[in-house]
Amino acid sequence: DANVFANWYDSGLPGSESVFGAGATGSYSHSFGRLDTIAALGLYTYDQQTFDTQWSAQALLGARYQF
């Protein structure tokens, strides 16, 4: 499963700046009988004119055993 998104925000207030944000996420799951596993990754960024571009990433690993 994968998702990509982008957004632009402009408040319209005098002296305020607009902000651009974007990101992508992806996940993979697999079942080994009674054991289910998942792995997911995400990468996100936002940019405002007077500030440096910010980046962040996240990762998730999970497992579940069904009795």
Coordinates of C-alpha atoms in Angstrom, one line a residue:
D1 CA 0.0 0.0 0.0
A2 CA 1.4 3.4 -0.9
N3 CA 0.3 7.0 -0.6
V4 CA 1.7 10.3 -1.9
F5 CA 0.4 13.7 -0.9
A6 CA 1.1 17.4 -1.2
N7 CA -0.6 20.5 0.1
W8 CA -0.2 24.3 -0.1
Y9 CA -1.4 26.6 2.6
D10 CA -1.7 30.4 2.3
S11 CA -3.5 32.2 5.1
G12 CA -3.9 35.4 3.2
L13 CA -2.9 37.5 6.2
P14 CA -0.6 40.5 5.3
G15 CA 3.0 39.6 6.0
S16 CA 2.4 35.9 6.4
E17 CA 4.1 33.3 4.2
S18 CA 2.7 30.3 2.5
V19 CA 3.7 26.8 3.4
F20 CA 4.2 23.8 1.2
G21 CA 4.1 20.3 2.6
A22 CA 4.5 16.9 1.0
G23 CA 5.1 13.3 1.9
A24 CA 5.0 9.7 0.9
T25 CA 4.2 6.5 2.9
G26 CA 4.3 2.9 2.1
S27 CA 3.6 -0.3 3.9
Y28 CA 3.9 -4.1 3.4
S29 CA 2.2 -6.8 5.3
H30 CA 2.5 -10.6 5.2
S31 CA 0.9 -13.4 7.1
F32 CA 2.8 -16.6 8.1
G33 CA -0.1 -18.7 9.3
R34 CA -1.0 -17.4 12.7
L35 CA 1.8 -14.7 12.7
D36 CA 1.0 -11.4 10.9
T37 CA 3.8 -8.9 10.2
I38 CA 3.9 -5.4 8.9
A39 CA 6.6 -2.9 7.8
A40 CA 5.9 0.7 7.1
L41 CA 7.9 3.8 6.1
G42 CA 7.1 7.5 5.8
L43 CA 9.0 10.5 4.5
Y44 CA 7.6 14.0 5.1
T45 CA 8.8 17.5 4.2
Y46 CA 7.6 21.1 4.5
D47 CA 9.0 24.4 3.2
Q48 CA 8.4 28.0 4.2
Q49 CA 10.2 30.8 2.4
T50 CA 12.1 32.3 5.4
F51 CA 12.9 28.9 7.1
D52 CA 15.0 26.0 6.0
T53 CA 13.2 23.0 4.5
Q54 CA 12.4 20.5 7.2
W55 CA 12.5 16.7 6.6
S56 CA 11.4 13.8 8.8
A57 CA 11.1 10.1 8.4
Q58 CA 9.5 7.3 10.3
A59 CA 9.6 3.5 10.3
L60 CA 7.4 0.9 11.9
L61 CA 7.9 -2.8 12.3
G62 CA 5.2 -4.9 13.9
A63 CA 4.1 -8.5 14.5
R64 CA 1.0 -10.1 15.9
Y65 CA 0.4 -13.7 16.8
Q66 CA -3.1 -15.0 16.9
F67 CA -3.9 -17.7 19.5

